[in-house]
Coordinates of C-alpha atoms in Angstrom, one line a residue:
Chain A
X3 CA -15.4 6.3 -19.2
X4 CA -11.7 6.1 -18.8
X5 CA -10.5 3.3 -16.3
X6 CA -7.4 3.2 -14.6
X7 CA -6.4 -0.8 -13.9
X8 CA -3.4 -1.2 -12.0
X9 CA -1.1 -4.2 -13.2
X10 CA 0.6 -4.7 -10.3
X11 CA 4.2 -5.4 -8.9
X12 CA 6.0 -7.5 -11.5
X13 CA 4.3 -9.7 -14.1
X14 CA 0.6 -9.9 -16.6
X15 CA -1.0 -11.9 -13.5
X16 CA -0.7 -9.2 -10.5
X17 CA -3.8 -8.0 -12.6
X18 CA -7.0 -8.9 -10.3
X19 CA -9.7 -10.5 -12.0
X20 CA -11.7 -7.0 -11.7
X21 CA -8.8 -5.5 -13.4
X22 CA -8.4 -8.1 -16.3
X23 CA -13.1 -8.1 -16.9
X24 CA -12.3 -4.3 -17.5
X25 CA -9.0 -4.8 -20.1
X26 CA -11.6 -7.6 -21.4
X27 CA -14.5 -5.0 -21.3
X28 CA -12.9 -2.2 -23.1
X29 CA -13.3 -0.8 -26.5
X30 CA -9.4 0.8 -26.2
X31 CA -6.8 -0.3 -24.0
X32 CA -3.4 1.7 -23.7
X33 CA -0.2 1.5 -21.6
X34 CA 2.3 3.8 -19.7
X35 CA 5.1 2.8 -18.8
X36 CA 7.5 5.7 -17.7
X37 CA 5.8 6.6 -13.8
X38 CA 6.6 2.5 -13.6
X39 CA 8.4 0.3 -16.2
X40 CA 7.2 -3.3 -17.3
X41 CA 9.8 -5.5 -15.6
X42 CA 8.1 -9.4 -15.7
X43 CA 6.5 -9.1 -18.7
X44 CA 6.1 -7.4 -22.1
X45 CA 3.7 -5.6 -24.3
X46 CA 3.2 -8.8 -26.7
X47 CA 2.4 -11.1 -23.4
X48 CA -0.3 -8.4 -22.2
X49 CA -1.8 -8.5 -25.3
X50 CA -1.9 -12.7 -25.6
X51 CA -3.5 -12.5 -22.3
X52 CA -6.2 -9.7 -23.1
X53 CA -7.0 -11.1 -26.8
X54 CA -6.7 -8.0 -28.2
X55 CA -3.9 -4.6 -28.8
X56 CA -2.7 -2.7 -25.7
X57 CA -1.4 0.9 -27.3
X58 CA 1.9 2.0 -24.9
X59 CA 1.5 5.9 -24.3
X60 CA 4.3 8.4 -24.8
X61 CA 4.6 10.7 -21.5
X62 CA 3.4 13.3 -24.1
X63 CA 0.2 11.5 -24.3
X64 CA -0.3 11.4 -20.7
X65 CA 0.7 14.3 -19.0
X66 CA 0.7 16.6 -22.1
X67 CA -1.1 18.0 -24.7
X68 CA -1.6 15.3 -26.4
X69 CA -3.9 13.6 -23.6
X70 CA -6.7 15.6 -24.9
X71 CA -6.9 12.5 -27.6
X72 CA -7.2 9.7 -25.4
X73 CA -10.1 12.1 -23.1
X74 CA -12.0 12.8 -26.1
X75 CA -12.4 9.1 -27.2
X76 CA -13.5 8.3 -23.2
X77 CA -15.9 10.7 -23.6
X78 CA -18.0 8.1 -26.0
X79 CA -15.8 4.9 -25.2
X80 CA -14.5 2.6 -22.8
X81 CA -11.2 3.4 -22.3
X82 CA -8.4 1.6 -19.9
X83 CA -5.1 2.8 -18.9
X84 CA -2.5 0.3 -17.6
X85 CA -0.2 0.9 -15.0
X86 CA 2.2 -0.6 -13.3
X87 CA 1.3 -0.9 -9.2
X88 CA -1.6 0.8 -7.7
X89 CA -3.1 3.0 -10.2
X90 CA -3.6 6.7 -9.2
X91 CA -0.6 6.8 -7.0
X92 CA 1.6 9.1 -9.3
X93 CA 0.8 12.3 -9.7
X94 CA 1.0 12.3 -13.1
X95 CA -2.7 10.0 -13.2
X96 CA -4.2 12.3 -10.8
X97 CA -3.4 15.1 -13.2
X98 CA -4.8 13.2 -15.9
X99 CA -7.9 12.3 -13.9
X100 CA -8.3 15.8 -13.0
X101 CA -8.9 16.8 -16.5
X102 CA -11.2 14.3 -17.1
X103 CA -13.6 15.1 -14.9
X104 CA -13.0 18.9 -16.1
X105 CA -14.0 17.4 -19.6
X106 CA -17.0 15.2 -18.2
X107 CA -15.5 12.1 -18.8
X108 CA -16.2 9.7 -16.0
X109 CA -13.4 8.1 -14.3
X110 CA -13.1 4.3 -12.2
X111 CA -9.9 3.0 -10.3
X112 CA -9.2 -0.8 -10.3
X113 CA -6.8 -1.1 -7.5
X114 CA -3.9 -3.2 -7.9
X115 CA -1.2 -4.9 -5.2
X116 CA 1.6 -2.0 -4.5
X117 CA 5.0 -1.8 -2.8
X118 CA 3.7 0.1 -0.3
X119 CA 2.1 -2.8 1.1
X120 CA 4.2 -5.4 0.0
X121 CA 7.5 -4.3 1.7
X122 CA 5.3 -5.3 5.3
X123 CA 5.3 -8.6 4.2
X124 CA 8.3 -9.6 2.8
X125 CA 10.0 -7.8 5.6
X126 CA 7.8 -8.2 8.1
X127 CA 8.1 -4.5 9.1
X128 CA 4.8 -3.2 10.6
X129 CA 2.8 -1.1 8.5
X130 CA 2.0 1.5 11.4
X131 CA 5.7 1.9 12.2
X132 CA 6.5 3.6 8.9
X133 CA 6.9 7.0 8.2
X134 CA 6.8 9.1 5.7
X135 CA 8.5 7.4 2.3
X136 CA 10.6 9.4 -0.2
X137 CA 12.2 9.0 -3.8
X138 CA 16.2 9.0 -4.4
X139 CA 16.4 10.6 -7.9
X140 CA 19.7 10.2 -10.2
X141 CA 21.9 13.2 -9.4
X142 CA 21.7 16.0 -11.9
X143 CA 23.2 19.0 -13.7
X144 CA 22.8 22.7 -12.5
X145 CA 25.4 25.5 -14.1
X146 CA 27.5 21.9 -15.1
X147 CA 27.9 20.8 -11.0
X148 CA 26.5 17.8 -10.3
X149 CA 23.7 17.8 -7.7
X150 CA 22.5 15.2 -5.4
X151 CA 18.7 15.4 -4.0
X152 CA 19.1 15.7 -0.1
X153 CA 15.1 15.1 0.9
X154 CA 15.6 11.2 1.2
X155 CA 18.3 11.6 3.7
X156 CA 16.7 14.3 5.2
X157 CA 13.1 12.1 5.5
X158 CA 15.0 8.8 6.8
X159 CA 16.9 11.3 9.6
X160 CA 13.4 12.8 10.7
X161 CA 11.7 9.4 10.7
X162 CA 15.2 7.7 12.5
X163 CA 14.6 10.6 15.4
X164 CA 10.6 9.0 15.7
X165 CA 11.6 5.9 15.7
X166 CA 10.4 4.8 12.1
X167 CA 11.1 3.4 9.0
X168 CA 11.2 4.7 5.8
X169 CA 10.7 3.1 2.4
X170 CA 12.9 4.8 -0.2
X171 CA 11.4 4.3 -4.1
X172 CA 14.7 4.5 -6.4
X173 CA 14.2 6.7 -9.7
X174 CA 12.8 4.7 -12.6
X175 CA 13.4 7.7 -15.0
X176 CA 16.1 7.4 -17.7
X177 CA 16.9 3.2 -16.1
X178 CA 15.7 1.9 -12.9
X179 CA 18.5 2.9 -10.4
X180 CA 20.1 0.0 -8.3
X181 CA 19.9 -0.5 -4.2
X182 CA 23.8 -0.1 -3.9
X183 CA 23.4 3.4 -5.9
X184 CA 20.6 4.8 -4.1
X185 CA 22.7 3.6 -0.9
X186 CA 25.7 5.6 -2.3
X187 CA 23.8 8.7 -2.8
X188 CA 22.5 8.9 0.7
X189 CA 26.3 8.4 1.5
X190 CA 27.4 11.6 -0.2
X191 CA 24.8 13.5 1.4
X192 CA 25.4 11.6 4.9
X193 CA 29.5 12.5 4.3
X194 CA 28.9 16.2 3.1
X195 CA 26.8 16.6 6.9
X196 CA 29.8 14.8 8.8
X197 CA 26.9 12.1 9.7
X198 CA 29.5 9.2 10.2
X199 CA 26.9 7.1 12.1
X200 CA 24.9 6.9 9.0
X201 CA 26.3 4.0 7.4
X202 CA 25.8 1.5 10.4
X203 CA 22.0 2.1 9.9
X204 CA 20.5 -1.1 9.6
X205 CA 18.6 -1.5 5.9
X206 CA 16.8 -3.6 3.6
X207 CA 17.0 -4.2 0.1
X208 CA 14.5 -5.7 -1.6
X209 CA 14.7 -6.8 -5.2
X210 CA 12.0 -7.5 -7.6
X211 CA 8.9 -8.0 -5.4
X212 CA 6.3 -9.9 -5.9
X213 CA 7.9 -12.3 -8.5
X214 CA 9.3 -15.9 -7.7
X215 CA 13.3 -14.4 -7.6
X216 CA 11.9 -11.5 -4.8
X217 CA 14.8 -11.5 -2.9
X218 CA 15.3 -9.2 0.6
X219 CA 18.3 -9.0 2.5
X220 CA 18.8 -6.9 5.8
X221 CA 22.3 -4.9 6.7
X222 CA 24.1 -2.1 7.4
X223 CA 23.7 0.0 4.7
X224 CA 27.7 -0.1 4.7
X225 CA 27.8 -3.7 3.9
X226 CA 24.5 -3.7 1.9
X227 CA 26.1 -1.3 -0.6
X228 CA 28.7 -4.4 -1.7
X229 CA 25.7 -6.7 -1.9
X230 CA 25.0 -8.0 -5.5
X231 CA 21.2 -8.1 -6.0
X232 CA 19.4 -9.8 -8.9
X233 CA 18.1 -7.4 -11.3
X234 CA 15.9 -4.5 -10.4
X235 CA 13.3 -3.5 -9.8
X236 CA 14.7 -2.5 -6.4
X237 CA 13.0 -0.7 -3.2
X238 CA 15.4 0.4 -0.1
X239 CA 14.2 0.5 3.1
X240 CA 15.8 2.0 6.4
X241 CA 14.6 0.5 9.5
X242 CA 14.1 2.7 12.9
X243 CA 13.5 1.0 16.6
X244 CA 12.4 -2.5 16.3
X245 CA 9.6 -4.1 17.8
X246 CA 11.1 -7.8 18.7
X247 CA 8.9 -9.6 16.4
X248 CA 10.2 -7.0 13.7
X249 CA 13.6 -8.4 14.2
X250 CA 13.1 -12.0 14.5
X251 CA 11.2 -11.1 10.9
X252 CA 14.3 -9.3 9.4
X253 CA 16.7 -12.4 11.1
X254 CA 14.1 -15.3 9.4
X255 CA 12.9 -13.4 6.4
X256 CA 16.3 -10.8 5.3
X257 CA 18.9 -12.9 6.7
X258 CA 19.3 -10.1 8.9
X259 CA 22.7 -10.6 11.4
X260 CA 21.5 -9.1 14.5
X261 CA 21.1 -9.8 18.0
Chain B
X6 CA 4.3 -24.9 1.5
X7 CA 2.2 -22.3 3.5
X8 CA 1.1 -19.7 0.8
X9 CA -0.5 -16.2 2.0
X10 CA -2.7 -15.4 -0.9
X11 CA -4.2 -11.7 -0.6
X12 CA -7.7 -11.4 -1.0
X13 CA -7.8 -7.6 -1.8
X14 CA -10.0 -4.9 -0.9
X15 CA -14.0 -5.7 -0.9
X16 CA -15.0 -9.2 -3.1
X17 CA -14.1 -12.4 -4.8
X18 CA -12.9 -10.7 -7.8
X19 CA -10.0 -8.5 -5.8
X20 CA -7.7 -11.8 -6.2
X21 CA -4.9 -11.2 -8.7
X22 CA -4.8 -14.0 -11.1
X23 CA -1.4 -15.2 -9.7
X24 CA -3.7 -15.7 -6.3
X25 CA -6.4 -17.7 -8.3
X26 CA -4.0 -19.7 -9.6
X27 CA -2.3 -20.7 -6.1
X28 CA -5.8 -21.2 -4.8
X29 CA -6.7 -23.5 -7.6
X30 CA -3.5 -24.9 -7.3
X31 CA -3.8 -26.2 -3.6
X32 CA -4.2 -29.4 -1.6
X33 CA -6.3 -27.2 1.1
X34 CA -7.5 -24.0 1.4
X35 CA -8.1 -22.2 4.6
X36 CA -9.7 -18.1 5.2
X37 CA -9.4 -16.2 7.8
X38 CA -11.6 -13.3 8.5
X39 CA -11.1 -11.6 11.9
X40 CA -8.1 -9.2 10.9
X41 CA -10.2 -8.0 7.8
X42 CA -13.6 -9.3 7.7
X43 CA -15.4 -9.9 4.2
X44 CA -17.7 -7.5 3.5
X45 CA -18.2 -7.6 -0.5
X46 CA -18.6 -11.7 -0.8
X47 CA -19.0 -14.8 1.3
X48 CA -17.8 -18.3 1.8
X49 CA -20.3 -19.6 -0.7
X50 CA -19.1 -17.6 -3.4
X51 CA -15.1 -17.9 -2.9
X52 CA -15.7 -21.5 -3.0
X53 CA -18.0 -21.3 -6.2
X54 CA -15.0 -19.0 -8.0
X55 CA -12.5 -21.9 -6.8
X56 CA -14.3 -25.0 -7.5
X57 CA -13.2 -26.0 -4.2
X58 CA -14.1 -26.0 -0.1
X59 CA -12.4 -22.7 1.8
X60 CA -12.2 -23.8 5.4
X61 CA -12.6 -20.8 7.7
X62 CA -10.5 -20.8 10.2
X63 CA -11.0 -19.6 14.1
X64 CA -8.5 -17.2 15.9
X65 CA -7.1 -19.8 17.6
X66 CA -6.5 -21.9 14.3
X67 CA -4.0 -18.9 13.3
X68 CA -2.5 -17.5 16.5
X69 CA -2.8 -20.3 19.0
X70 CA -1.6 -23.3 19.3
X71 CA -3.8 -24.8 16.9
X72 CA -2.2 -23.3 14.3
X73 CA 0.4 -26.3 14.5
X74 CA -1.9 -28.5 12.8
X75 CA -2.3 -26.4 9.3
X76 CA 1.8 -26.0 9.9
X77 CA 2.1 -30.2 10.4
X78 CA -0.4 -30.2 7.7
X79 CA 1.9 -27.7 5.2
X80 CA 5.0 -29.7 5.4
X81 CA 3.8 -32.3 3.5
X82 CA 0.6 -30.2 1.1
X83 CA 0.3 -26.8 -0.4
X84 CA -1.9 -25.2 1.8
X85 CA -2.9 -21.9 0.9
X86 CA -4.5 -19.0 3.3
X87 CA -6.6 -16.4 2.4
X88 CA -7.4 -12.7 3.6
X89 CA -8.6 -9.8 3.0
X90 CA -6.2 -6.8 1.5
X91 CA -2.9 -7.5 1.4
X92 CA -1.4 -10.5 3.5
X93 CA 1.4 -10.3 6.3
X94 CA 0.5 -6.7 6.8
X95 CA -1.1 -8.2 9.9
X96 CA 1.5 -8.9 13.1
X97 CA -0.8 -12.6 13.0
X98 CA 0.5 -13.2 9.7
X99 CA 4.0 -12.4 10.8
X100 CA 3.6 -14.4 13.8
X101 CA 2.2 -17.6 11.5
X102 CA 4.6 -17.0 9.0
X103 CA 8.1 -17.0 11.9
X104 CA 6.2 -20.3 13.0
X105 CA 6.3 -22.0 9.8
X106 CA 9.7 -21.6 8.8
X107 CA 10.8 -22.7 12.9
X108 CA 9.0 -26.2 11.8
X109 CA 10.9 -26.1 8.3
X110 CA 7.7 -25.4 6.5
X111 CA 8.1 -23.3 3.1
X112 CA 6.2 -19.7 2.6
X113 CA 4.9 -17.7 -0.1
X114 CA 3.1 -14.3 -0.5
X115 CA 0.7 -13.5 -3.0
X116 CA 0.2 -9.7 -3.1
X117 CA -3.5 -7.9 -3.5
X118 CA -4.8 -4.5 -3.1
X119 CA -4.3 -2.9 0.0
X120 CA -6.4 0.0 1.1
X121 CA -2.5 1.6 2.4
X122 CA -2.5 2.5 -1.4
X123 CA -5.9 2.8 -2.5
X124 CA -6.6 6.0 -0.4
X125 CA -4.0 7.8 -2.5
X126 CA -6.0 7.1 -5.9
X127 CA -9.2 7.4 -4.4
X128 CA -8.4 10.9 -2.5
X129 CA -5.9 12.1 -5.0
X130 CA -3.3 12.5 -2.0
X131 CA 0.4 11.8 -2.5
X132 CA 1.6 8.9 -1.1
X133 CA 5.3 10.6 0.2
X134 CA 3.3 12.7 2.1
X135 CA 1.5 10.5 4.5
X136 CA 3.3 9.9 7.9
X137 CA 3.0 7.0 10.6
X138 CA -0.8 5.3 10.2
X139 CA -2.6 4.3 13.3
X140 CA -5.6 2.2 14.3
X141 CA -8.7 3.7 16.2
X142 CA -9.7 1.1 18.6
X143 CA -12.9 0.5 20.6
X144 CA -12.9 1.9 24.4
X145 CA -12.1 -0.5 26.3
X146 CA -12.3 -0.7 30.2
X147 CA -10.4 -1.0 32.8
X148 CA -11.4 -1.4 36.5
X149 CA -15.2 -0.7 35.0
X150 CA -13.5 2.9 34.0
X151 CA -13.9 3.8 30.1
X152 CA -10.6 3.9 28.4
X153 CA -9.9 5.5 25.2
X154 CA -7.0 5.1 23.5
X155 CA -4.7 8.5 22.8
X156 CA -2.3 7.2 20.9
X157 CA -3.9 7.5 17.4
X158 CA -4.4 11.5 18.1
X159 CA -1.0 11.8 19.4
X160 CA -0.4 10.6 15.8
X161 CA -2.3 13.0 13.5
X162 CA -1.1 15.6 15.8
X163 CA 2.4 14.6 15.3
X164 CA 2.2 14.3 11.6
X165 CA 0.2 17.4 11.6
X166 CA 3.0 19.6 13.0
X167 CA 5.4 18.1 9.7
X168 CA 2.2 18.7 7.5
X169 CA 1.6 15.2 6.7
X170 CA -1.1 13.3 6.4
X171 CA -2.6 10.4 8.8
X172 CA -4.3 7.2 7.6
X173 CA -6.4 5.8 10.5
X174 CA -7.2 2.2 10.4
X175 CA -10.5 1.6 12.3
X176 CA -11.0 -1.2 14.7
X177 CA -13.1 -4.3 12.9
X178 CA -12.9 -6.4 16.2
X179 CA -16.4 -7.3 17.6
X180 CA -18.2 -4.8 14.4
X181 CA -16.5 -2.9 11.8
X182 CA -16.1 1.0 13.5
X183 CA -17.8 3.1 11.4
X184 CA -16.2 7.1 10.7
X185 CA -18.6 8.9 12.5
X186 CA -17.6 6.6 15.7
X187 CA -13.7 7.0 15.0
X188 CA -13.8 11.1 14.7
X189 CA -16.2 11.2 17.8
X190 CA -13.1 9.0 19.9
X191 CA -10.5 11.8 18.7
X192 CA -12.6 14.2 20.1
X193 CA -12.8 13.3 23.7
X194 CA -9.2 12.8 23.2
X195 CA -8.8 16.5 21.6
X196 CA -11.5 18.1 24.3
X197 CA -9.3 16.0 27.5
X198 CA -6.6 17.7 25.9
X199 CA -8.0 20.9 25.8
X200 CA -7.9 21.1 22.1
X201 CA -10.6 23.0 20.8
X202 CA -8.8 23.6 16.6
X203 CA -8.8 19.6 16.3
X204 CA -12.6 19.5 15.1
X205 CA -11.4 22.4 12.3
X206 CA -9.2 19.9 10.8
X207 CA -10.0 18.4 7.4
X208 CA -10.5 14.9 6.9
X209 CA -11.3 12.2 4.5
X210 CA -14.1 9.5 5.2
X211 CA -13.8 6.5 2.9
X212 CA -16.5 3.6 2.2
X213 CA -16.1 0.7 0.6
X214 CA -13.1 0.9 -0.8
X215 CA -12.6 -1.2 -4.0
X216 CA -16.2 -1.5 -4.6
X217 CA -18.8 0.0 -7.2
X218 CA -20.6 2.3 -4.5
X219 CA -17.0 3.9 -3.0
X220 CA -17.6 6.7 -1.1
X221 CA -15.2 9.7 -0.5
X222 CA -16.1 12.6 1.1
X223 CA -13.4 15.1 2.3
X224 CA -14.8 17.8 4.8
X225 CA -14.0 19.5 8.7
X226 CA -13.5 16.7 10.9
X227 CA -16.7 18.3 12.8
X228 CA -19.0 18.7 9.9
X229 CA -18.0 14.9 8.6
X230 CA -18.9 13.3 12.2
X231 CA -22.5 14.4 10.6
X232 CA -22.3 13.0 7.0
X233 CA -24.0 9.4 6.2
X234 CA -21.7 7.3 5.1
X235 CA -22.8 4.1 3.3
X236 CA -22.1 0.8 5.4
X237 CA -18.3 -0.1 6.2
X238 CA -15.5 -0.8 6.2
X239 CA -14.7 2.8 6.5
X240 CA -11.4 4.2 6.7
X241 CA -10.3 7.8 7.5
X242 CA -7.6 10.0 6.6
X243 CA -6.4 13.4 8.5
X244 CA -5.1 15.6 6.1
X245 CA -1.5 17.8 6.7
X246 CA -0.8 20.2 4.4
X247 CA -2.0 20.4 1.1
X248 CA -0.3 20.5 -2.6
X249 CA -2.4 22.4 -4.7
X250 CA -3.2 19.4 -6.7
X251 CA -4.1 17.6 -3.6
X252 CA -6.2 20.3 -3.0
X253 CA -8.1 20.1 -6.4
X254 CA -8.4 16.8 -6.2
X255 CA -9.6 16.5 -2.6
X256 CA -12.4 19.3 -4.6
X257 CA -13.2 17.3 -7.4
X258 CA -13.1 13.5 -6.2
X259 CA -13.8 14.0 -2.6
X260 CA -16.3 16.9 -2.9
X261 CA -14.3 19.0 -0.9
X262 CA -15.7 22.9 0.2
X263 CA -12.4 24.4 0.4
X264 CA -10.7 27.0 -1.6

């Protein structure tokens, strides 16, 4: 059996108590770390918690060959994969749960609390008036020119013309990318279409959820770009028409300036 | 201090241990049931977990105006309150939570598992490529005239035409709406509109989320209005289109007949 347990948004006790019987339960336990980095804790603390080892996984060992290993032992043990979130939601564990179940091993999901759900409360952004989210990705290299990912701006314009908002995940890959640089990125792309109204967009930057320092504070993205944030973990989010309770939420809860 | 604590997605073990611990933690402990109803546990057994009475609390105790007295009662004692999923998703929560901090009264969200995430794991479908969600309500009636609500198929149509995915909440008012009843409301919606390729579309019917016996079953809208699910809460998704890896995994976990 090979369990996914989610960990949750930013420390060892965002685990549910279903999640932390199964880590007791099991005859392995590993960790990944690259779809979502441990922020509010550490591999040693996990394991203090648990009573016993937590292995951390290479991507290798996930996603490539290498996760034939860890599908072999689930075949004939119990075996838990920590994540960080909800489990399941990156691709890369639905690829990996695929080939279990091509293999026969039998698979379980203990759900954990997400972003995707947390943004509606620390905001206080209704869950029904989001649309479709996106990931800024770090700009990278083609033939030596430097290339910046134009989907996020593209997703926020499409949901701005419904009337939505949009949460915007910031690349986690090489480091966990900041608010004001995931701001700045949309700005290049917003500058290169002559989109000047883009900066006086009203968003929210929110800063490691779900720990005692979550800290959310609601602007235009002009002024929210010179806004020092604690450390990430970060989540952007770019609000569309607001419903009036939305914006006495964003004035009381993001220190929102708005009328 | 007013603390939201989450109570996840089906029973008493859903809580993270962060929401245990506030629980344990406080003066008074209060539960309220009517925006997500418990389904996988009971009073008895939250307060058996806690080692402590869980007061359950009316509507009016949360939205009305007796809602002031567990405000008065918060200024001066922690006062934690429960529901199901994730908190402040729900406008009420919103609504209690702008309340509180009017009267000067200290607020706290503890995250849990929200079913807004735990479709993707359990469907295998990507999170970035859902669109708006919507709620299915009951008819309701006006001037003794039936009246069903349009708005949640204007949604999946809408997201449809961007080839994105709908997640449609189902109404838990008076009794928990069950699939069959949601998909048979978007038909007379889809007929009135003249609509005949709306019953070809493929969809997702979820049961009990979170739970042991979760259910998925992924199939035409028309052919799932037919299936037997196991009792709610249910939950449906209208799928847009498809990555191919959606598409295996809609196969695989959601016994999908498509090709």
């Amino acid at each position: 059996m090979l369990t996914f347990v989610g960990l949750g948004l930013f420390d060892e006790f965002d685990i549910t108590l279903k999640g932390l019987r199964e880590v007791k339960g099991a005859d392995v336990v590993y960790l990944e770390t690259y779809t979502s980095p441990l922020v509010g804790t550490n591999v040693e603390r996990l394991e203090k918690l648990y009573e016993k080892s937590v292995h951390v996984l290479s991507r290798e060992e996930v996603e490539g060959a290498l996760a034939e290993k860890i599908l072999m032992e689930a075949l004939h043990k119990k075996v838990v994969l920590l994540s960080g979130g909800d489990p399941m939601v990156s691709t890369t564990h639905v690829g990996l749960r695929l080939r279990a179940h091509e293999m026969g091993v039998k698979t379980k999901i203990i759900h954990a609390p997400s972003i995707m759900s947390a943004v509606c409360g620390i905001t206080g952004l209704q869950n029904y008036k989001f649309g479709r989210s996106a990931t800024i990705p770090f700009p990278y290299e083609v033939d030596g020119k430097k290339v910046v990912y134009e989907t996020p701006y593209d997703v926020v314009k499409e949901n701005i013309q419904r009337g939505l908002h949009t949460l915007l995940y910031l690349d986690v890959g090489e480091r966990m990318m900041t608010i004001n640089e995931g701001v700045s990125l949309l700005f290049e792309i917003a500058e290169k279409k002559g989109d000047e109204e883009f900066c006086k967009l009203l968003g929210v930057g929110i800063a490691r959820a779900g720990s005692d320092e979550a800290f959310a504070k609601a602007s235009e993205l002009a002024q929210l770009m010179e806004i020092e944030f604690p450390d990430p973990p970060h989540i952007l989010v770019i609000t569309g028409r607001l419903h009036f309770m939305e914006k006495d939420a964003l004035i009381v809860f993001c220190d929102a300036q708005i009328t």
